[in-house]
Amino acid sequence: MKRDRSEQLYTEALELFPGGVNSPVRAFRSVGGTPLFFTRGEGALLHDVDGNTFIDLCLSWGPLILGHAHPAVVEAITKRVALGTTFGAPTEEENKLGRLIVDHIPFVDRVRFVSSGTEAVQSAIRLARGATKRDLLLKFDGCYHGHVDSLLVNAGSGLATFGTSSSAGVPEELAKLTLVVPLNDMDALETVFREHGAQLAGAIIEPIPANNGLLLQERTFLQRLRELCTAHSTVLILDEVISGFRVGFRGSFDIYGITPDLVTYGKIIGGGMPVGAYGGRLDLMKQVAPEGPVYQAGTLSGNPVAMAAGLAQLTECLKPGFYEALEAKTATLCATVNTHAKAKGYAYHLDHIGSIFWGFFADADHIRRADAIESASMKTYAKLHAALLERGVYAAPSGYEVGFLSSAHTDAQVQQVALAMCEALDEVM
C-alpha cells in the first residue's frame, strides 16, 4: 500500500505537534507504521492523500452514524454556514435541537450544550458536587470519560480503592477524590457504598463501556448501581458519549432501562461537529448558572452550525427501522467472522451491541472487565490492523478501541469487511 504522501506529511507534522498529532491514538503507536492522512470521506468510504480508499470502521470514533458527508447533514451545514458560523448568542437552532432531545429522552428535563464530550463530563461532575455539597467521585476501572483531571485515575490494589493519577500533571490530592472499583464486580460496588456512600457526590459510568474494549455489563450490576445511588443520594451520571443515540435513540436506556440523574453526550448529537451536552433531572439542572450557583460557560456552546448538523442527523435516526437495520448489519458481520474463527479454531471473537463491535483474542463470548484483556494480544492486533489496511479496511489504530457501522455501509460492503477480516485472521493467527 502506498504511503509516500502520508509519510511526508507526518514528517512535517512531527515538527509542528507533540508526537505529530493532535490526539494521541492517531499516531499509530499501538499498531506501528505511519499514520494515514485523509482527504475526504463519502458514505462508508475514506480516501487518503496517497489515493488509497478504505471502508471505514472507525467513523471518527463513532459519531458518523449516517456515514461521511450524508446529504442531509451537508445541506444543513452549508445553509447555516452561509448565514454565519458563530455569534456567541442564542439561536433558533439551539431550541430546535434541545427540544428534540428533551422530547425524546425521558430522563432529560433540561439540557446544556457544550463543545465536547470531555467538557460535558467535566460539567456534570461539577454539578454533582455542587448539588450534593460532597467531594468524592466514584468511577469504574476500564471506563474512559475524556481527559478530565478528576477522572484520569487508575485503580489501586483493593476492591474499592482511592485513585492514583494516570497522567503527569494531575495532582495526587485531586486523584484521591476519585474512588475506583472494577466493572461488573458486585462485591466491590457494595463495599464502596457501604464505606463511602455518605461522601459520594456522584458515580459515573459508561453503561456500555466502549473506550477500553467493549466491556458489556450485566443488567443486574447497573440496576444495583442505580439502587445504591438512590439510597445514598449520590448522583448517577451515565456517560453516553459513545453509546448515546448510537445503540438506540435513547442510548443504553433502550437496552438496560436504567434511568440516570445526569447523562453526557458527544459529537453524535452534532453530526460529527465539535459538540457535547449534559442533561438530566430538573432539580439538578436548575443548579446550573445562570439559574443556579454551579458555573459553566462557553463561547461556542450551542454553536449554530453544530446544532443544524445535529438536528439533521438525529432526524434521520428517528426514521422507522433505522436502528434495527443498523444492528442487523452489525450482527451479520460479527456472526460471519465468528463462524470462521470457530471453524478454524482461532481464539478470537467479535462481540457487539447495536452497531458497536469489538474483536478480542480469547475463547469467550464477552469480556466484562478491563483486567481480563490480555495485553499481549495487542501485538497480534497490530498485525491484524496492517492486514486489514492492505485489504482496504480502516479499523481503529488500537486494539482497545471499538468499531462502528453506519447506515451508509451497504450489505456488499459489510460482506467485503467480513471477508477481509477472515482473510486477515488466517494471515496472523
XYZ file of C-alpha atoms in Angstrom:
429
model
C 0.000 0.000 0.000
C 1.365 3.385 -0.988
C 2.052 5.799 1.894
C 4.558 8.248 0.414
C 2.499 11.407 0.876
C 1.276 10.373 4.342
C 4.900 9.795 5.353
C 5.885 13.253 4.065
C 3.028 14.919 5.925
C 3.769 13.018 9.123
C 7.417 14.059 8.988
C 6.256 17.666 8.730
C 3.670 17.169 11.491
C 6.358 15.909 13.876
C 7.871 19.390 13.733
C 4.521 21.034 14.478
C 2.610 18.930 17.010
C 3.512 16.758 20.031
C 4.114 13.321 18.550
C 2.979 14.677 15.197
C -0.722 14.507 16.085
C -3.455 16.398 17.896
C -4.821 13.348 19.726
C -2.508 10.505 20.844
C -4.175 7.435 19.312
C -3.824 8.929 15.828
C -0.046 8.425 15.987
C -0.384 4.671 15.254
C 1.931 3.928 18.205
C -0.166 0.876 19.118
C -0.153 -0.665 15.643
C 3.049 0.665 14.108
C 3.652 2.344 10.801
C 2.910 5.831 9.589
C -0.455 7.423 10.392
C -2.663 7.847 7.354
C -3.641 11.365 6.316
C -7.134 11.529 4.856
C -8.567 13.939 2.321
C -12.263 13.105 2.194
C -14.983 10.700 3.189
C -18.145 9.677 1.407
C -20.661 7.232 2.778
C -18.743 4.319 4.266
C -15.511 5.200 2.462
C -12.373 7.120 3.399
C -9.821 8.371 0.865
C -6.251 9.180 1.860
C -3.648 11.529 0.373
C -1.956 8.671 -1.494
C -5.094 7.695 -3.383
C -5.959 4.689 -1.218
C -9.615 4.007 -0.451
C -10.838 2.215 2.665
C -14.110 1.020 4.119
C -14.224 2.968 7.373
C -14.942 1.114 10.622
C -13.866 3.999 12.829
C -16.290 6.737 11.693
C -14.477 9.488 13.609
C -14.742 7.302 16.730
C -18.466 6.737 16.373
C -20.461 9.921 15.765
C -20.857 9.488 11.995
C -23.783 7.115 12.310
C -25.030 8.174 8.849
C -21.577 7.786 7.317
C -19.405 10.511 5.842
C -20.896 13.587 4.183
C -24.519 12.496 4.424
C -26.535 14.751 2.086
C -28.949 15.948 4.798
C -26.091 16.884 7.134
C -24.061 18.560 4.391
C -27.088 20.575 3.281
C -27.847 21.694 6.838
C -24.243 22.769 7.445
C -23.966 24.561 4.107
C -27.148 26.558 4.650
C -26.198 27.504 8.199
C -22.584 28.479 7.374
C -23.812 30.892 4.718
C -25.698 32.766 7.446
C -22.765 32.978 9.858
C -20.660 30.486 11.778
C -20.848 31.697 15.381
C -22.425 34.528 17.337
C -21.811 33.766 20.997
C -25.536 34.385 21.424
C -28.750 32.305 21.336
C -30.046 30.932 18.034
C -33.203 29.117 16.999
C -31.143 26.046 16.098
C -30.331 25.555 19.792
C -34.023 25.488 20.649
C -34.819 23.002 17.895
C -32.111 20.506 18.847
C -32.774 20.979 22.550
C -36.484 20.344 22.001
C -35.771 17.177 20.034
C -33.585 15.798 22.839
C -35.859 16.782 25.727
C -38.954 15.459 23.955
C -37.420 12.052 23.176
C -35.200 11.294 26.180
C -37.491 10.616 29.173
C -34.896 11.413 31.857
C -33.646 14.692 30.337
C -35.776 17.549 31.678
C -33.203 20.177 30.722
C -30.080 20.036 28.555
C -26.979 22.234 28.297
C -24.878 22.203 25.121
C -21.078 22.374 25.353
C -18.247 21.847 22.863
C -17.008 18.301 23.584
C -17.720 15.116 25.472
C -14.904 15.883 27.892
C -16.462 19.258 28.669
C -19.839 17.602 29.191
C -18.365 15.155 31.711
C -16.396 17.873 33.488
C -19.543 19.959 33.824
C -21.644 17.027 35.032
C -19.252 16.101 37.844
C -19.025 19.749 38.918
C -22.817 19.842 39.005
C -22.966 16.641 41.068
C -20.521 18.081 43.579
C -22.265 21.429 43.698
C -25.722 19.947 44.145
C -24.742 17.445 46.854
C -22.071 19.556 48.582
C -19.850 16.461 48.593
C -16.409 15.922 47.060
C -15.833 12.218 46.375
C -16.492 10.643 42.982
C -16.847 7.003 42.018
C -15.655 5.692 38.665
C -15.069 2.234 37.263
C -11.800 0.743 36.077
C -11.960 0.399 32.309
C -14.286 3.349 31.697
C -12.910 6.431 29.972
C -14.507 9.829 30.454
C -12.259 12.176 28.500
C -9.181 13.998 29.735
C -10.784 15.325 32.919
C -8.229 15.616 35.743
C -10.531 14.060 38.337
C -11.124 11.010 36.147
C -7.636 10.346 34.767
C -7.021 7.845 37.540
C -6.199 4.165 37.879
C -7.468 1.674 40.412
C -5.282 0.588 43.285
C -4.914 -2.980 44.531
C -8.067 -3.345 46.607
C -11.703 -3.891 45.767
C -12.605 -0.270 46.368
C -9.572 1.992 46.297
C -8.692 5.641 46.125
C -7.393 6.507 42.694
C -3.850 7.339 41.676
C -3.222 9.700 38.780
C -2.606 8.082 35.398
C -1.270 11.247 33.759
C 1.517 13.619 34.634
C 0.129 16.963 35.714
C -2.757 15.546 37.744
C -2.166 16.296 41.455
C -2.350 13.202 43.647
C -4.585 15.071 46.081
C -7.109 15.586 43.289
C -6.874 11.971 42.148
C -7.559 10.831 45.712
C -11.003 12.404 45.491
C -11.924 9.686 42.993
C -12.653 6.139 44.119
C -12.168 3.366 41.573
C -13.749 -0.088 41.545
C -13.735 -2.851 38.902
C -16.558 -3.151 36.422
C -19.184 -5.831 36.931
C -17.921 -6.550 40.470
C -20.932 -6.554 42.780
C -18.886 -7.074 45.953
C -16.693 -4.059 45.204
C -19.763 -1.982 44.435
C -21.408 -2.868 47.737
C -18.156 -2.196 49.612
C -17.565 1.267 48.226
C -21.085 2.436 49.036
C -21.033 0.853 52.476
C -17.759 2.586 53.359
C -18.078 5.883 51.463
C -21.682 6.287 50.285
C -22.386 9.282 52.519
C -19.443 11.172 50.972
C -20.048 10.289 47.315
C -21.210 13.245 45.230
C -21.544 11.219 42.072
C -20.937 7.874 40.428
C -20.020 7.991 36.742
C -20.017 5.003 34.427
C -20.196 4.187 30.741
C -23.288 1.952 30.793
C -21.797 0.455 27.647
C -18.035 0.734 28.262
C -16.521 1.213 24.805
C -13.218 3.022 25.252
C -11.159 0.135 26.624
C -12.652 -2.697 24.695
C -16.384 -3.366 24.638
C -16.918 -4.406 28.256
C -20.609 -5.249 28.293
C -22.082 -5.113 31.781
C -24.730 -7.359 33.260
C -28.044 -5.615 33.774
C -28.116 -6.580 37.460
C -24.862 -4.690 38.077
C -26.210 -1.487 36.537
C -29.517 -1.886 38.358
C -27.739 -2.272 41.697
C -25.631 0.815 40.991
C -28.846 2.762 40.405
C -30.325 1.466 43.664
C -27.246 2.323 45.710
C -27.010 5.821 44.248
C -30.644 6.436 45.142
C -30.200 5.072 48.665
C -27.177 7.317 49.342
C -28.399 10.431 47.456
C -25.452 10.045 45.088
C -25.868 11.488 41.595
C -25.727 8.732 38.961
C -24.054 10.027 35.791
C -24.258 7.870 32.678
C -21.504 8.735 30.220
C -23.146 8.084 26.860
C -20.650 9.991 24.743
C -20.178 6.767 22.748
C -23.463 4.901 23.252
C -25.950 7.774 23.253
C -28.057 7.856 20.059
C -25.753 5.080 18.756
C -27.215 1.821 20.147
C -30.701 3.311 20.112
C -32.137 6.808 20.076
C -32.310 6.741 23.872
C -28.900 5.113 24.138
C -28.379 2.451 26.790
C -31.872 3.120 28.190
C -33.273 1.265 25.181
C -31.284 -1.812 26.265
C -30.967 -1.736 30.054
C -33.738 0.644 31.113
C -31.505 2.364 33.680
C -32.545 5.954 34.467
C -29.652 8.288 35.336
C -29.762 11.540 37.243
C -27.445 13.117 34.669
C -26.294 11.975 31.241
C -23.500 13.145 28.942
C -23.430 13.085 25.145
C -20.798 13.691 22.478
C -20.363 14.570 18.845
C -23.106 12.294 17.541
C -25.611 15.000 18.552
C -23.809 17.390 16.197
C -23.437 15.209 13.141
C -19.755 14.806 13.999
C -19.158 18.516 14.587
C -17.367 19.625 17.805
C -20.183 19.459 20.348
C -21.279 17.764 23.547
C -24.120 18.037 26.039
C -25.181 17.132 29.536
C -28.683 17.000 30.906
C -30.979 15.332 33.373
C -33.292 15.920 36.309
C -34.908 19.332 36.574
C -33.842 19.944 40.176
C -30.207 19.269 39.276
C -30.167 21.263 36.053
C -31.696 24.241 37.876
C -28.422 24.408 39.812
C -26.550 25.408 36.630
C -25.723 29.081 36.051
C -27.311 31.493 35.411
C -30.260 29.835 37.173
C -28.155 28.329 39.953
C -24.733 28.540 41.626
C -22.846 25.902 39.572
C -20.895 27.821 36.951
C -20.347 26.580 33.412
C -19.998 28.610 30.219
C -18.576 28.518 26.700
C -18.378 30.884 23.755
C -19.007 28.083 21.259
C -21.626 26.248 23.328
C -24.705 25.750 21.163
C -22.799 26.715 18.016
C -25.427 27.133 15.269
C -23.518 25.099 12.662
C -23.169 22.151 15.041
C -26.808 22.496 16.100
C -28.005 22.440 12.482
C -25.851 19.410 11.686
C -27.077 17.582 14.771
C -30.717 18.298 14.044
C -30.291 16.908 10.525
C -28.530 13.763 11.722
C -30.837 12.930 14.622
C -33.895 13.499 12.425
C -32.584 10.754 10.134
C -32.017 8.485 13.134
C -35.675 8.834 14.123
C -36.899 7.221 10.900
C -38.681 3.878 11.471
C -36.393 0.849 11.405
C -33.173 2.875 11.432
C -31.557 1.224 14.450
C -32.933 -2.226 13.688
C -31.313 -2.210 10.239
C -28.022 -0.998 11.660
C -27.977 -3.673 14.360
C -28.807 -6.374 11.813
C -25.844 -5.416 9.628
C -23.536 -5.473 12.628
C -24.865 -8.843 13.772
C -24.247 -10.256 10.284
C -20.654 -9.011 10.279
C -19.924 -10.480 13.700
C -21.645 -13.802 13.011
C -19.732 -14.290 9.760
C -16.351 -13.627 11.352
C -17.133 -15.651 14.481
C -18.257 -18.652 12.435
C -14.987 -18.541 10.504
C -12.868 -18.145 13.640
C -14.616 -21.046 15.363
C -14.239 -23.311 12.335
C -10.523 -22.539 12.206
C -10.048 -22.953 15.946
C -8.917 -19.368 16.471
C -9.146 -17.803 19.917
C -10.892 -14.720 18.552
C -14.371 -13.289 18.946
C -16.281 -10.259 17.674
C -18.680 -9.004 20.334
C -21.276 -6.346 19.595
C -24.165 -4.319 20.935
C -26.244 -2.352 18.480
C -23.840 -1.060 15.829
C -20.778 -1.066 18.128
C -18.427 -4.049 17.850
C -15.057 -5.168 19.198
C -12.776 -8.081 18.473
C -10.674 -9.745 21.155
C -8.292 -12.682 21.223
C -9.822 -15.128 23.700
C -12.151 -18.131 23.858
C -15.096 -16.226 25.314
C -18.319 -14.582 24.208
C -17.786 -11.455 26.332
C -15.105 -9.662 28.311
C -16.640 -7.597 31.102
C -13.622 -6.216 32.967
C -10.541 -4.296 31.878
C -8.168 -6.588 33.764
C -9.417 -9.551 31.719
C -7.983 -8.144 28.480
C -4.737 -9.902 27.590
C -2.264 -7.095 26.879
C -0.004 -9.416 24.878
C -2.805 -9.810 22.329
C -2.271 -6.216 21.235
C 0.790 -7.351 19.262
C -1.458 -9.678 17.299
C -3.959 -6.871 16.806
C -1.211 -4.712 15.286
C -0.640 -7.404 12.645
C -4.379 -7.725 12.084
C -4.701 -3.965 11.638
C -1.961 -3.944 8.988
C -3.542 -6.886 7.179
C -6.902 -5.107 7.110
C -5.369 -1.923 5.704
C -3.848 -3.950 2.872
C -7.337 -5.262 2.146
C -8.924 -1.813 2.083
C -10.429 -1.761 5.582
C -9.667 1.035 8.055
C -10.071 -0.164 11.639
C -9.183 1.733 14.796
C -5.391 2.063 15.271
C -5.598 0.443 18.713
C -6.823 -2.961 19.788
C -8.524 -1.398 22.794
C -10.805 0.712 20.598
C -14.154 -0.444 19.257
C -15.510 -0.339 15.719
C -18.731 1.031 14.287
C -21.009 0.598 11.297
C -23.163 3.326 9.775
C -26.359 3.405 7.781
C -24.155 4.149 4.766
C -22.459 0.738 4.907
C -24.103 -1.396 2.233
C -24.674 -5.126 2.608
C -21.978 -5.677 -0.019
C -19.509 -3.551 1.939
C -20.316 -5.421 5.147
C -19.610 -8.693 3.369
C -16.382 -7.231 1.986
C -15.299 -6.292 5.514
C -16.217 -9.756 6.811
C -14.160 -11.419 4.076
C -11.218 -9.116 4.767
C -11.385 -9.913 8.488
C -11.484 -13.650 7.838
C -8.514 -13.448 5.464
C -6.605 -11.216 7.872
C -7.196 -13.683 10.716
C -5.909 -16.505 8.516
C -2.777 -14.453 7.918
C -1.966 -13.529 11.517
C -3.266 -16.417 13.650
